[in-house]
CSV table of C-alpha atoms and ligand atoms in Angstrom, one decimal:
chain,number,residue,atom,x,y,z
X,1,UNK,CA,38.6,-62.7,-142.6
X,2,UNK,CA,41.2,-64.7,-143.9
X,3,UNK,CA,40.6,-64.2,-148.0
X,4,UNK,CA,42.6,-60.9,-149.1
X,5,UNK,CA,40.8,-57.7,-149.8
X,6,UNK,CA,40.0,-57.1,-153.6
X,7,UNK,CA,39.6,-53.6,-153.9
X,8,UNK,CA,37.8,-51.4,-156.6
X,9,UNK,CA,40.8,-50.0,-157.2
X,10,UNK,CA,44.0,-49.8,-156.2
X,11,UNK,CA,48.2,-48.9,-157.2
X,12,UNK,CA,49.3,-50.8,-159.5
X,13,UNK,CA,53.2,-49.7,-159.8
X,14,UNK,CA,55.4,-50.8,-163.4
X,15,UNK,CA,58.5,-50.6,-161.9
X,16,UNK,CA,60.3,-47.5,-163.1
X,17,UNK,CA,58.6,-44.9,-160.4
X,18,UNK,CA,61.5,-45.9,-158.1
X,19,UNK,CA,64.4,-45.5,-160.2
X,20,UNK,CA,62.9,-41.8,-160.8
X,21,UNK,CA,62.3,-41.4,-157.0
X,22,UNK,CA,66.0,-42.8,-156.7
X,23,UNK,CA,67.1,-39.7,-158.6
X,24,UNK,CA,65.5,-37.0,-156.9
X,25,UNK,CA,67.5,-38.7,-153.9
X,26,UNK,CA,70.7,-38.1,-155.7
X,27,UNK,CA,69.8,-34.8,-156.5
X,28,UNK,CA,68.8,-34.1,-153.7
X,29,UNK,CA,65.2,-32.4,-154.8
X,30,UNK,CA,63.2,-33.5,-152.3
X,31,UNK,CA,60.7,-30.0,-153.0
X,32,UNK,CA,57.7,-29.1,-154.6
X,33,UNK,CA,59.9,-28.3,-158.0
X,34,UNK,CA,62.5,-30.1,-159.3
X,35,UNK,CA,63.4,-32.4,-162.7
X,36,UNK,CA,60.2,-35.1,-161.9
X,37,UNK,CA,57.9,-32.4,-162.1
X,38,UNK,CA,59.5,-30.7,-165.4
X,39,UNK,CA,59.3,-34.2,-167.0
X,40,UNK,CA,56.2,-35.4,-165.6
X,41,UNK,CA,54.2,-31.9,-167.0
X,42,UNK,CA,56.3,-32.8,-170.3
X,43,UNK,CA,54.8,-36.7,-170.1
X,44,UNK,CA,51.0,-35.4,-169.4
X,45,UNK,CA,51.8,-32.6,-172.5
X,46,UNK,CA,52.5,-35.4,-174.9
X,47,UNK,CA,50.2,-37.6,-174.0
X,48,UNK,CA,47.2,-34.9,-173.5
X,49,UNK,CA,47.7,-32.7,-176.4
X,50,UNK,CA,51.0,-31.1,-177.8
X,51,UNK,CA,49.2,-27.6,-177.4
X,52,UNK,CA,48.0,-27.6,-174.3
X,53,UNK,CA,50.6,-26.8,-170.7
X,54,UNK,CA,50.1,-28.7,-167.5
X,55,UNK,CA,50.6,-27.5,-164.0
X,56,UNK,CA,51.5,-30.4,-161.8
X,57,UNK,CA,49.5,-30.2,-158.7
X,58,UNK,CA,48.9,-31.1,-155.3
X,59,UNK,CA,45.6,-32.4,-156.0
X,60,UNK,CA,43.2,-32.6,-158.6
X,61,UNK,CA,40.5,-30.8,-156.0
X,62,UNK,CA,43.6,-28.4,-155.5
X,63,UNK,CA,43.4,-28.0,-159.6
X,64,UNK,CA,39.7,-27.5,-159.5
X,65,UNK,CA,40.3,-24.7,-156.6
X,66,UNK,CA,43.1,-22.7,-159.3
X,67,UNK,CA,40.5,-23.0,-162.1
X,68,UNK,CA,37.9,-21.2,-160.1
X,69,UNK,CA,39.7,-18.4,-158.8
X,70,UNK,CA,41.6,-17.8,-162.5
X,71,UNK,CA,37.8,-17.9,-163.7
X,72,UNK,CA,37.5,-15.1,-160.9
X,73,UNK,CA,35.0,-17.1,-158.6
X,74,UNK,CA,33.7,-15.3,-155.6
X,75,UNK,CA,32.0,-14.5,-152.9
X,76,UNK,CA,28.0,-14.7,-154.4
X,77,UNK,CA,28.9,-16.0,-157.5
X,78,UNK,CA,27.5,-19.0,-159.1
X,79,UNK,CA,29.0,-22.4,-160.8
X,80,UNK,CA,27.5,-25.1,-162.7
X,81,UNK,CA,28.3,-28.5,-161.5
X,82,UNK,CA,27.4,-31.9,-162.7
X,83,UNK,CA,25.2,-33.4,-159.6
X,84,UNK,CA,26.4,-37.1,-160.0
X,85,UNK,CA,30.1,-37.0,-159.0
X,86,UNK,CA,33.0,-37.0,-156.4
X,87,UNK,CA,32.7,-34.4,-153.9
X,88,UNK,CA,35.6,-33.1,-154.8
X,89,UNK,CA,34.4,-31.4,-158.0
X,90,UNK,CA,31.8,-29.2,-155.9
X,91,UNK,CA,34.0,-28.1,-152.8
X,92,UNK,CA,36.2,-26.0,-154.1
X,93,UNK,CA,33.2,-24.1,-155.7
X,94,UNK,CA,32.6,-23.5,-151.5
X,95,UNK,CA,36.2,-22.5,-150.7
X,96,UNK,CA,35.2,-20.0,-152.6
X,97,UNK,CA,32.2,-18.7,-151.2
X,98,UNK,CA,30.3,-19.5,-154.3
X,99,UNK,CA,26.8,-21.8,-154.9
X,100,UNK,CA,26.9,-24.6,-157.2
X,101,UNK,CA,24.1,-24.9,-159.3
X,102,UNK,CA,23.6,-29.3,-159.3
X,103,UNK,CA,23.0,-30.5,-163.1
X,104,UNK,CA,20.9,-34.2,-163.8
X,105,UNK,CA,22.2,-36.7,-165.8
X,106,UNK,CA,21.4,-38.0,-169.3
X,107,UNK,CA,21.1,-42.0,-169.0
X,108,UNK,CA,23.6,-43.3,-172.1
X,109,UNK,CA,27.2,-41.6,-170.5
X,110,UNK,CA,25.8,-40.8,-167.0
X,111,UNK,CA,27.4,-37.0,-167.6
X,112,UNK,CA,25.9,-33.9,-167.5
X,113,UNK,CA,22.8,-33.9,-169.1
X,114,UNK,CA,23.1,-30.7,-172.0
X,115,UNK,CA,19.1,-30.2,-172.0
X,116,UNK,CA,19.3,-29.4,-168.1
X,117,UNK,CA,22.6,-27.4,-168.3
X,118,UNK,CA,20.8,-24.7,-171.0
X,119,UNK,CA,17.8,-24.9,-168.8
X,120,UNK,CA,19.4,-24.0,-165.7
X,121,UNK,CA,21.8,-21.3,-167.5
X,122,UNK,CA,18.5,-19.5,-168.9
X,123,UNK,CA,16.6,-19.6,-165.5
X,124,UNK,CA,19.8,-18.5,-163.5
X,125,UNK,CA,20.0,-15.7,-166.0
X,126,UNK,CA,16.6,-14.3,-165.8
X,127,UNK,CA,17.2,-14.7,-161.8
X,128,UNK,CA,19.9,-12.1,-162.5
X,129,UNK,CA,23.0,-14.3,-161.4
X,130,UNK,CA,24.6,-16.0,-164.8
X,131,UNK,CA,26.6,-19.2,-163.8
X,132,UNK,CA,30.5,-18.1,-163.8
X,133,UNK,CA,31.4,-21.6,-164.9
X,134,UNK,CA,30.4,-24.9,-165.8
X,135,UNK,CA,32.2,-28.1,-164.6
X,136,UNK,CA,31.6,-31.4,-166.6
X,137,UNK,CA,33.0,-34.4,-165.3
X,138,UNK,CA,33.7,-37.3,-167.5
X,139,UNK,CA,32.6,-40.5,-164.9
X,140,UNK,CA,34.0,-43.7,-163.9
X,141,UNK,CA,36.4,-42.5,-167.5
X,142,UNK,CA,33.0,-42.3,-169.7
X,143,UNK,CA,33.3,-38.8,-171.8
X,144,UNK,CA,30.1,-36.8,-171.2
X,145,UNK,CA,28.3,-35.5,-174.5
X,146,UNK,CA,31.2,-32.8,-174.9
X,147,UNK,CA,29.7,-31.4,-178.1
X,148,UNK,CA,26.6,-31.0,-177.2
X,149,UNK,CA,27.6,-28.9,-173.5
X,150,UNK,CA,30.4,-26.8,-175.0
X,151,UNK,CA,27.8,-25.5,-177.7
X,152,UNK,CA,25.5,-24.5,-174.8
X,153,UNK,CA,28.2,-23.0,-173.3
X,154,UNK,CA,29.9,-21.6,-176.1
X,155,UNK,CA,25.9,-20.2,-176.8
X,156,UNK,CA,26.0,-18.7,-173.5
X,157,UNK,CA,29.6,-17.7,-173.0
X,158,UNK,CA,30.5,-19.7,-170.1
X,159,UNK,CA,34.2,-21.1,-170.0
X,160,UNK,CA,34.4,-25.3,-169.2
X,161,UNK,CA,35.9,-26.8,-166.5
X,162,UNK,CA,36.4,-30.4,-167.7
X,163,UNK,CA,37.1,-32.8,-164.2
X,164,UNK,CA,39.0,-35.6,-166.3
X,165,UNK,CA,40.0,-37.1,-162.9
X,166,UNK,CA,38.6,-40.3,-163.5
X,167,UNK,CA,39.4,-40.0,-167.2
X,168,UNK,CA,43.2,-40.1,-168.1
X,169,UNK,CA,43.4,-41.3,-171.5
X,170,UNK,CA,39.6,-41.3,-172.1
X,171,UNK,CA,38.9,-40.3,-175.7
X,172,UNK,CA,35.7,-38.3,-177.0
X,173,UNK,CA,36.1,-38.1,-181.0
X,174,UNK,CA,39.5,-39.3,-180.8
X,175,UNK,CA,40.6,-36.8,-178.6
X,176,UNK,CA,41.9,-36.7,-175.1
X,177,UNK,CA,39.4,-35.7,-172.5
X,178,UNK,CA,40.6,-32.9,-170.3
X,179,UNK,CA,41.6,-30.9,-173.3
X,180,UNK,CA,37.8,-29.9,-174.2
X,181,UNK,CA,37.8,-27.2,-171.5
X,182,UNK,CA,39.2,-23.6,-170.8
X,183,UNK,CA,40.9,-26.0,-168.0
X,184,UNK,CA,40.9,-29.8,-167.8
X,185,UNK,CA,41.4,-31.7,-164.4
X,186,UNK,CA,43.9,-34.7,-163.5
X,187,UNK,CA,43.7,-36.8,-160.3
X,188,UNK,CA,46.3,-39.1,-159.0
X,189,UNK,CA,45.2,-39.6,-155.8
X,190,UNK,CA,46.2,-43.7,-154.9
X,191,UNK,CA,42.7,-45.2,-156.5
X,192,UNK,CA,43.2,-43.6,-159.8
X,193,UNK,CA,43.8,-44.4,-163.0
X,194,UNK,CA,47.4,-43.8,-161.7
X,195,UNK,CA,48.7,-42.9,-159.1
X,196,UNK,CA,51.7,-40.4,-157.5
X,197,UNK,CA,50.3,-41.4,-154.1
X,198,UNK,CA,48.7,-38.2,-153.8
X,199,UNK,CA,48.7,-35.3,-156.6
X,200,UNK,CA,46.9,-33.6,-159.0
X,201,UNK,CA,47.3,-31.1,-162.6
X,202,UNK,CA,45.4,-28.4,-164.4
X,203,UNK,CA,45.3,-28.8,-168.2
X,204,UNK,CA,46.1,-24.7,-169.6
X,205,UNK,CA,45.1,-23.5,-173.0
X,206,UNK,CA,48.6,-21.6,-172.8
X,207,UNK,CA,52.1,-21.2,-171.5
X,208,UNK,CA,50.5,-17.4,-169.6
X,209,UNK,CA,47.7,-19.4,-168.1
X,210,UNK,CA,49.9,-22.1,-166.6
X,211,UNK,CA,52.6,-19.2,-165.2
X,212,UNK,CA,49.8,-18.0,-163.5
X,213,UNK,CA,48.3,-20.8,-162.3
X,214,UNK,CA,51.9,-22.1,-160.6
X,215,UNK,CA,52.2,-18.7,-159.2
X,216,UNK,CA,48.9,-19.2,-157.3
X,217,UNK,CA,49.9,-22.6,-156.8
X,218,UNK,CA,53.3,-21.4,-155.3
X,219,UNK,CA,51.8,-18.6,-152.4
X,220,UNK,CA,51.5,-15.8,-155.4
X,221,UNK,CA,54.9,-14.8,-155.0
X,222,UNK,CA,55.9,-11.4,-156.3
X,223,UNK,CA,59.0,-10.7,-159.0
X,224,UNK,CA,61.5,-9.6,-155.8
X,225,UNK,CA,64.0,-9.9,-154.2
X,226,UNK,CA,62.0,-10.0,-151.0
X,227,UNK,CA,58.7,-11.8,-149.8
X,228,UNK,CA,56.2,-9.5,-151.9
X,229,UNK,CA,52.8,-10.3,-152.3
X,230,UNK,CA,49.9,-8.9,-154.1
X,231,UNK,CA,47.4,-11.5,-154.1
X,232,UNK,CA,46.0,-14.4,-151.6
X,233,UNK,CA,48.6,-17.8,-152.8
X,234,UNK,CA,48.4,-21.2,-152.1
X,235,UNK,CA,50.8,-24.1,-151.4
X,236,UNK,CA,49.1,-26.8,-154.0
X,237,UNK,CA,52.8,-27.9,-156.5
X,238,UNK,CA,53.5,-31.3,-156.5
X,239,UNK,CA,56.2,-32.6,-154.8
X,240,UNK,CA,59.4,-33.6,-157.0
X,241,UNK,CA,59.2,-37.3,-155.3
X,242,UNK,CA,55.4,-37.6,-155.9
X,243,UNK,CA,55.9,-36.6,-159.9
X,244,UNK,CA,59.1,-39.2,-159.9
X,245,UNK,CA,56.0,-41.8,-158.9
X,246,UNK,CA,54.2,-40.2,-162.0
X,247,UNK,CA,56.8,-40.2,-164.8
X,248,UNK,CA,57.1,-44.0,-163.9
X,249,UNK,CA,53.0,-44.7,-163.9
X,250,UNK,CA,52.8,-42.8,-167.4
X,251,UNK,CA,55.2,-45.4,-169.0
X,252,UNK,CA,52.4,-47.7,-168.0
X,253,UNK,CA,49.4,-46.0,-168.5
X,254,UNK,CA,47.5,-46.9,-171.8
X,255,UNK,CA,49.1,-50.9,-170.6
X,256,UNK,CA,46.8,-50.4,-167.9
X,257,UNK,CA,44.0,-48.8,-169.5
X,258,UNK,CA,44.3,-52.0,-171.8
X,259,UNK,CA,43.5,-54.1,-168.5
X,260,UNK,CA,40.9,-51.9,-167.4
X,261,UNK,CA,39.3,-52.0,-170.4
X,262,UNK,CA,39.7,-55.8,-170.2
X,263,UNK,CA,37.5,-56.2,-166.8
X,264,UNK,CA,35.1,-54.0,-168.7
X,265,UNK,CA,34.8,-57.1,-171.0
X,266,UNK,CA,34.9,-59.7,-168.0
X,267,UNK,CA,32.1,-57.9,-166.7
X,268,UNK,CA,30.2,-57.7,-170.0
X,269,UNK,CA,30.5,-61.7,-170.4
X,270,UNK,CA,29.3,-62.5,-167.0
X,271,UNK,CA,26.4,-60.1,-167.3
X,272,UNK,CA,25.1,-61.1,-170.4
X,273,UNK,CA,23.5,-64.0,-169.2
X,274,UNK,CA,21.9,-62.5,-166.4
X,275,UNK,CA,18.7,-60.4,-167.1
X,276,UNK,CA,17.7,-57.4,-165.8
X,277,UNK,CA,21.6,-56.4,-165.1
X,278,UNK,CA,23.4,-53.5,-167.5
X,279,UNK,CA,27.5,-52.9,-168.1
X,280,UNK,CA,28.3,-49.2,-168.3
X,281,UNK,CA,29.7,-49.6,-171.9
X,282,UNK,CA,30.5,-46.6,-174.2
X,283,UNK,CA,27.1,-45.3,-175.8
X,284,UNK,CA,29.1,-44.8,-179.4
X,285,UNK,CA,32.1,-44.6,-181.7
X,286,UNK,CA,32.7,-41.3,-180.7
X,287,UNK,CA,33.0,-42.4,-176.7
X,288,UNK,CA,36.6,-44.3,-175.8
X,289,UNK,CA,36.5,-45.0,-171.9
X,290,UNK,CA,39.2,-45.7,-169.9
X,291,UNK,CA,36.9,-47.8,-167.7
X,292,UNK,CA,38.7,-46.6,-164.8
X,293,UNK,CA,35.6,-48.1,-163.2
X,294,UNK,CA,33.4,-50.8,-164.3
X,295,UNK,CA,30.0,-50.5,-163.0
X,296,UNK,CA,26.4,-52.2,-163.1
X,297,UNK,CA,23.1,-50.9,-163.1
X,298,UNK,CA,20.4,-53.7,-161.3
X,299,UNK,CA,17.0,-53.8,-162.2
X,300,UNK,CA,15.3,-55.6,-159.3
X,301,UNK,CA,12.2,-55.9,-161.6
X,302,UNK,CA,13.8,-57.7,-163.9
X,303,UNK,CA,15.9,-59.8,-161.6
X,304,UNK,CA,12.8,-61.4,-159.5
X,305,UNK,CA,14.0,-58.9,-156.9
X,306,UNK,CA,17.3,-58.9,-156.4
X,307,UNK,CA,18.9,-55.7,-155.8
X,308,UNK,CA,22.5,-53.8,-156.1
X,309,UNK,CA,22.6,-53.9,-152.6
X,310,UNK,CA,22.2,-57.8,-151.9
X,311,UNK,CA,25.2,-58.2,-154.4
X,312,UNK,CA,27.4,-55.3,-152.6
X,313,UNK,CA,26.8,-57.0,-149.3
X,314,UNK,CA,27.9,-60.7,-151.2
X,315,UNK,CA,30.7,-59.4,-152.3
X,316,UNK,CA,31.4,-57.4,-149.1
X,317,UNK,CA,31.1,-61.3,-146.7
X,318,UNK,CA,33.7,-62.3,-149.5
X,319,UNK,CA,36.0,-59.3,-148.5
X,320,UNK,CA,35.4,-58.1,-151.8
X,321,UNK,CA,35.3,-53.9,-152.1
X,322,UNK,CA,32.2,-52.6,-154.2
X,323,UNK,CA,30.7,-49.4,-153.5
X,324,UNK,CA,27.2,-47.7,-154.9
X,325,UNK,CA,27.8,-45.4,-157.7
X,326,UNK,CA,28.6,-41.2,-156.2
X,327,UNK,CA,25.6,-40.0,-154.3
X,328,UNK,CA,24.8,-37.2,-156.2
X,329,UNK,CA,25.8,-33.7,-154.3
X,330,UNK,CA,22.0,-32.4,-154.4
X,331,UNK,CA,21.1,-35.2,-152.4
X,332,UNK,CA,24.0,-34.7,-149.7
X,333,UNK,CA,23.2,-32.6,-146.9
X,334,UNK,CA,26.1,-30.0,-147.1
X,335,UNK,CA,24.5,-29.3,-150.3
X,336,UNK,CA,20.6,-29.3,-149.3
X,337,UNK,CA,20.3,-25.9,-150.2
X,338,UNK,CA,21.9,-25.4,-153.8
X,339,UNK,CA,19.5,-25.2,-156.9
X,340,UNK,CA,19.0,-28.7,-159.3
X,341,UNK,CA,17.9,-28.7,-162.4
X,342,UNK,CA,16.9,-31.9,-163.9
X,343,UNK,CA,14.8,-35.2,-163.0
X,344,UNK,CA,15.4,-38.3,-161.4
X,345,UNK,CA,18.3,-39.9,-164.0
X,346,UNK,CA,21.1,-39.3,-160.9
X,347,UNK,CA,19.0,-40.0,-158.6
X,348,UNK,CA,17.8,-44.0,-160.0
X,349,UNK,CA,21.4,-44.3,-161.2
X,350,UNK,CA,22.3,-43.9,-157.4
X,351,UNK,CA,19.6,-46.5,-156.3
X,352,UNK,CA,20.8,-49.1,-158.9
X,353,UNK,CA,24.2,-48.6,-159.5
X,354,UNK,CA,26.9,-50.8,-158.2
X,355,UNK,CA,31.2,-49.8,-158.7
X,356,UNK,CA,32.8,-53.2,-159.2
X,357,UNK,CA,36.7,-53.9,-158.5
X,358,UNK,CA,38.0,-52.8,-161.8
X,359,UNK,CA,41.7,-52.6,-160.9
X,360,UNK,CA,44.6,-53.2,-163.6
X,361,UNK,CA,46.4,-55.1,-161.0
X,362,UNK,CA,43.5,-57.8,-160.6
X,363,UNK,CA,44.7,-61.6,-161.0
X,364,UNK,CA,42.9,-64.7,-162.7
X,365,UNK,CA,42.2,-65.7,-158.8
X,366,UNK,CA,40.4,-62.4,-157.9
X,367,UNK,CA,38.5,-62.6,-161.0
X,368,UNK,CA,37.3,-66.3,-160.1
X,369,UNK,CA,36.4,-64.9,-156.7
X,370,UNK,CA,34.6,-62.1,-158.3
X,371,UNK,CA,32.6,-64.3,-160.4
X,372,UNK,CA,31.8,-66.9,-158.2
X,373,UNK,CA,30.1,-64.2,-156.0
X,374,UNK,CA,28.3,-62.7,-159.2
X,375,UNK,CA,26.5,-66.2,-159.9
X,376,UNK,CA,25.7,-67.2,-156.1
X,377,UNK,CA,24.2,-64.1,-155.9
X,378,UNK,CA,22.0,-64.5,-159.0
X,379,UNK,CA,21.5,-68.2,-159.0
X,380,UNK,CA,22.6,-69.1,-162.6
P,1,LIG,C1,39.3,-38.0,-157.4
P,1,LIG,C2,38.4,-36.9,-158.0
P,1,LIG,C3,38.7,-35.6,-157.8
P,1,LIG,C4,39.7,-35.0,-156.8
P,1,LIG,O1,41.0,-35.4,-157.0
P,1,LIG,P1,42.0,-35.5,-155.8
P,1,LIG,O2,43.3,-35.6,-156.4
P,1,LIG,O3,41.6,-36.7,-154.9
P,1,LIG,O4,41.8,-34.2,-155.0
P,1,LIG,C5,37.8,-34.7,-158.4
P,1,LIG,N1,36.8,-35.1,-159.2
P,1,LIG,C6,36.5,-36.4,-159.4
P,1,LIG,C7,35.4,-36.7,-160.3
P,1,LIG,C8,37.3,-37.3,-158.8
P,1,LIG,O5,37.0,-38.6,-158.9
């Protein structure tokens, strides 16, 4: 194929990550600690919320794992889980030889639908087993109905895990998502919002929390002289060369969220004149989404029969990445056997849904090429 690959998302560097990377050289702190890491937890702080402390991480699955295991998940234990999402949000609920509970949708943010959650919270309690935890996740950057699921779990007494990993510098009532939640979640794996080529964080509620959670993150080392352990630890702190990446990619961040937001809007114009295709948009003026991802929803009855998947397999001759929105986890088969509670809104969201490239890095060409591919497919 000779046209380059557009991808749904991909780096997009400003320029400064080297010069940070450049001085952990010098300094030689080329470990899991160091300067970057300080001043990258001090950047996500700031930008985040001035009250909140961040543990720079591995991963943002690594982050979910901490979460968990603070929350005291265990063997036989039980954890909400939003069904439409990332694997990643369920495993770590497994590492720890718990069962996720899989939640519906509601059909305006594609989140956690709050009328399912208290459902499945009152039957899980009357089976005897009350949910440990709940994690929300805030998809493709759109906030889920926050209010209306921490009142539920605030009714039931369940802390909130908040996976923000596709939602850095989403907004729900003007403030930051991932600090709703006992913990929030950050991703910077390479297709995120940005990127430290691989890594992760745990928003804390307090400077305690977060001393515990980088003492699990750094193999639950005892106060001694010696190697003393007490607990199980784990080697998830990001590396100082990884957070130099960061500190440069938050100098760009709400400059790329702008651009985002602006194939959001390309999106919106092209689909407009097409029937029986929907934009993900925001569902109010409380919602603010990052639109890490822009995505469609096709209504093959409305568009005399053409489907998501003729246009993913258009844009895929034109070596031109889409993707169906996340199979949701009580439809994958490592999950076959977990409870769901809900209808069919994750599942019709999965049969319809379509991830287009959304990157901040896209050029007026890709965007031609994009859009040439939109209106062959749907003859207008
Ligand atoms: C990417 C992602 C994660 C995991 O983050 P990693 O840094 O890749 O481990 C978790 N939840 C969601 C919703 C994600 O998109």
């Amino acid at each position: 194929m000779s046209k380059t690959k557009i991808w749904l998302s991909s780096p997009h560097m400003g320029g400064k990550e080297i010069e940070y990377i450049n001085s952990a050289f010098d300094e030689n702190w080329i470990a899991p600690l160091g300067p970057n890491v300080n001043g990258f937890e001090t950047d996500l702080k700031n930008y985040i919320q001035q009250s909140k402390e961040i543990a720079a991480l591995s991963s943002g699955t690594a982050a979910i794992h901490l979460a968990l295991i603070h929350l005291g998940v265990s063997h036989g234990d039980e954890v909400i889980c939003q069904s439409i999402t990332f694997s990643a949000s369920a495993n770590p609920i497994a590492y720890q030889g718990a069962t996720p509970i899989f939640i519906d949708s509601e059909p305006t943010t594609w989140n956690m639908c709050p009328i399912a959650l208290k459902k499945a919270i009152k039957d899980r309690i009357a089976k005897g087993n009350k949910p440990k935890a709940i994690i929300v996740v805030h998809l493709y950057g759109m906030p889920c109905k926050m209010n209306e699921i921490l009142m539920v779990a605030k009714q039931y007494d369940i802390p909130v895990i908040e996976d923000a990993a596709e939602a850095l510098g989403s907004t729900y009532r003007g403030q930051k998502c991932g600090a709703f939640g006992e913990f929030g979640i950050l991703s910077f794996n390479g297709n995120k919002i940005i990127t430290t080529s691989g890594g992760g964080a745990l928003v804390c509620k307090d400077e305690a929390t977060k001393s515990k959670i980088v003492f699990y993150a750094t193999q639950a080392r005892d106060n001694a002289p010696h190697y003393q352990h007490s607990e199980i630890g784990y080697n998830y702190r990001l590396s100082n060369i990884s957070a130099g990446i960061g500190r440069g990619q938050m100098e760009v961040l709400d400059k790329h969220i702008g651009l985002r937001r602006k194939m959001n809007i390309f999106y919106k114009d092209i689909f407009s004149g097409i029937k029986g295709v929907e934009v993900f948009t925001e569902p109010g003026e409380s919602y603010f989404s990052n639109h890490w991802l822009s995505a469609i929803l096709v209504d093959p009855n409305q568009t005399g029969g053409i489907t998501r998947e003729d246009l993913r397999l258009a844009f895929e001759a034109e070596n031109i990445e889409s993707r169906p929105l996340w199979k949701p986890m009580h439809m994958q088969p490592v999950f076959k056997d977990a409870p769901y509670y809900g209808g069919n809104v994750a599942e019709e969201l999965f049969e319809n849904g379509l991830c287009l490239p959304s990157g901040s890095n896209l050029t007026d060409d890709d965007r031609e090429r994009i859009k040439t591919v939109i209106l062959n497919v749907f003859r207008v």
